[in-house]
Amino acid sequence: MTTTMSIRELTRNGSMFGKYDYIDIEDKKSHEYKGVFISAEYAEDVKKFLEKKLAKAKQEKLDRVMKFAGKGSIHKRFENLTASQIREKKAKEQYGQE
């Protein structure tokens, strides 16, 4: 069983937790959805679901980053140079100073 109530209603009547599988919480003035309380009976299942969902999202982000990782290579003439040394060398080459 489910229901929707405000935080004020929920705090006034804590016995509601035992009657419902989950309770949607909304702001009664703005009708803005604030969250959900889950019955202790289902809390572990919800936790496992969220952990899987978060792990999947994290893996997808990592896969997107890894798609580009290792794609670039450094030309031999720039090996063992710092970023500023590379910029300096490229500038000299561009203006024919080397």
Coordinates of C-alpha atoms in Angstrom, one line a residue:
M1 CA 0.0 0.0 0.0
T2 CA 1.2 3.5 -0.7
T3 CA 0.1 7.1 0.1
T4 CA 1.2 10.7 -0.2
M5 CA 1.5 13.1 2.7
S6 CA 3.4 16.1 3.9
I7 CA 6.3 16.0 6.3
R8 CA 4.1 17.7 8.9
E9 CA 1.5 14.9 8.6
L10 CA 4.2 12.3 8.8
T11 CA 5.8 13.8 11.9
R12 CA 2.4 14.1 13.7
N13 CA 1.5 10.5 13.0
G14 CA 4.6 8.3 13.0
S15 CA 2.5 5.2 13.2
M16 CA 1.9 5.7 9.4
F17 CA 5.2 3.9 8.7
G18 CA 3.8 0.6 9.7
K19 CA 0.7 0.9 7.4
Y20 CA 2.4 1.6 4.1
D21 CA 5.1 0.0 1.9
Y22 CA 6.2 3.5 0.9
I23 CA 5.1 7.0 1.6
D24 CA 5.6 9.8 -1.0
I25 CA 6.4 13.1 0.6
E26 CA 5.3 16.3 -1.0
D27 CA 5.1 20.0 -0.1
K28 CA 1.3 20.5 0.3
K29 CA 1.6 24.2 -0.6
S30 CA 3.6 23.9 -3.8
H31 CA 2.8 20.2 -4.5
E32 CA 6.6 19.8 -5.0
Y33 CA 7.8 16.2 -4.6
K34 CA 10.3 16.0 -1.7
G35 CA 11.1 12.3 -1.4
V36 CA 10.0 8.9 -0.3
F37 CA 10.0 6.9 2.9
I38 CA 10.5 3.1 2.3
S39 CA 9.2 0.4 4.6
A40 CA 12.0 -1.3 6.5
E41 CA 10.8 -4.5 4.8
Y42 CA 12.0 -3.1 1.4
A43 CA 14.8 -0.9 2.5
E44 CA 17.6 -3.5 1.7
D45 CA 16.2 -4.2 -1.8
V46 CA 16.0 -0.5 -2.5
K47 CA 19.6 0.0 -1.3
K48 CA 20.9 -2.8 -3.5
F49 CA 19.0 -1.4 -6.5
L50 CA 20.5 2.1 -6.0
E51 CA 24.0 0.7 -5.5
K52 CA 23.7 -1.2 -8.8
K53 CA 22.3 1.9 -10.6
L54 CA 25.0 4.2 -9.2
A55 CA 27.8 1.7 -10.1
K56 CA 26.4 1.4 -13.6
A57 CA 26.3 5.2 -14.0
K58 CA 29.9 5.5 -12.7
Q59 CA 31.1 2.8 -15.1
E60 CA 29.4 4.6 -18.0
K61 CA 31.2 7.8 -17.1
L62 CA 34.5 6.0 -16.8
D63 CA 33.9 4.2 -20.1
R64 CA 33.3 7.6 -21.8
V65 CA 36.6 9.0 -20.4
M66 CA 38.6 5.8 -21.2
K67 CA 37.4 6.0 -24.8
F68 CA 39.8 8.9 -25.2
A69 CA 42.5 7.9 -22.8
G70 CA 45.7 6.6 -24.5
K71 CA 44.6 7.9 -27.9
G72 CA 47.3 10.5 -28.0
S73 CA 51.0 10.0 -28.3
I74 CA 54.0 12.3 -27.8
H75 CA 56.3 12.9 -30.7
K76 CA 59.9 11.7 -30.1
R77 CA 61.2 15.3 -30.2
F78 CA 59.0 16.2 -27.2
E79 CA 59.9 13.2 -25.0
N80 CA 61.1 14.0 -21.5
L81 CA 60.1 17.7 -21.8
T82 CA 57.7 19.6 -19.5
A83 CA 54.6 21.3 -20.9
S84 CA 56.3 24.7 -20.8
Q85 CA 59.4 23.3 -22.5
I86 CA 57.2 21.8 -25.3
R87 CA 55.4 25.1 -25.8
E88 CA 58.8 26.9 -26.0
K89 CA 60.2 24.4 -28.5
K90 CA 57.0 24.6 -30.7
A91 CA 57.2 28.4 -30.6
K92 CA 60.9 28.3 -31.6
E93 CA 60.1 25.9 -34.4
Q94 CA 57.2 28.0 -35.7
Y95 CA 59.4 31.1 -36.0
G96 CA 62.4 29.2 -37.4
Q97 CA 64.7 29.7 -34.4
E98 CA 65.8 26.1 -34.2

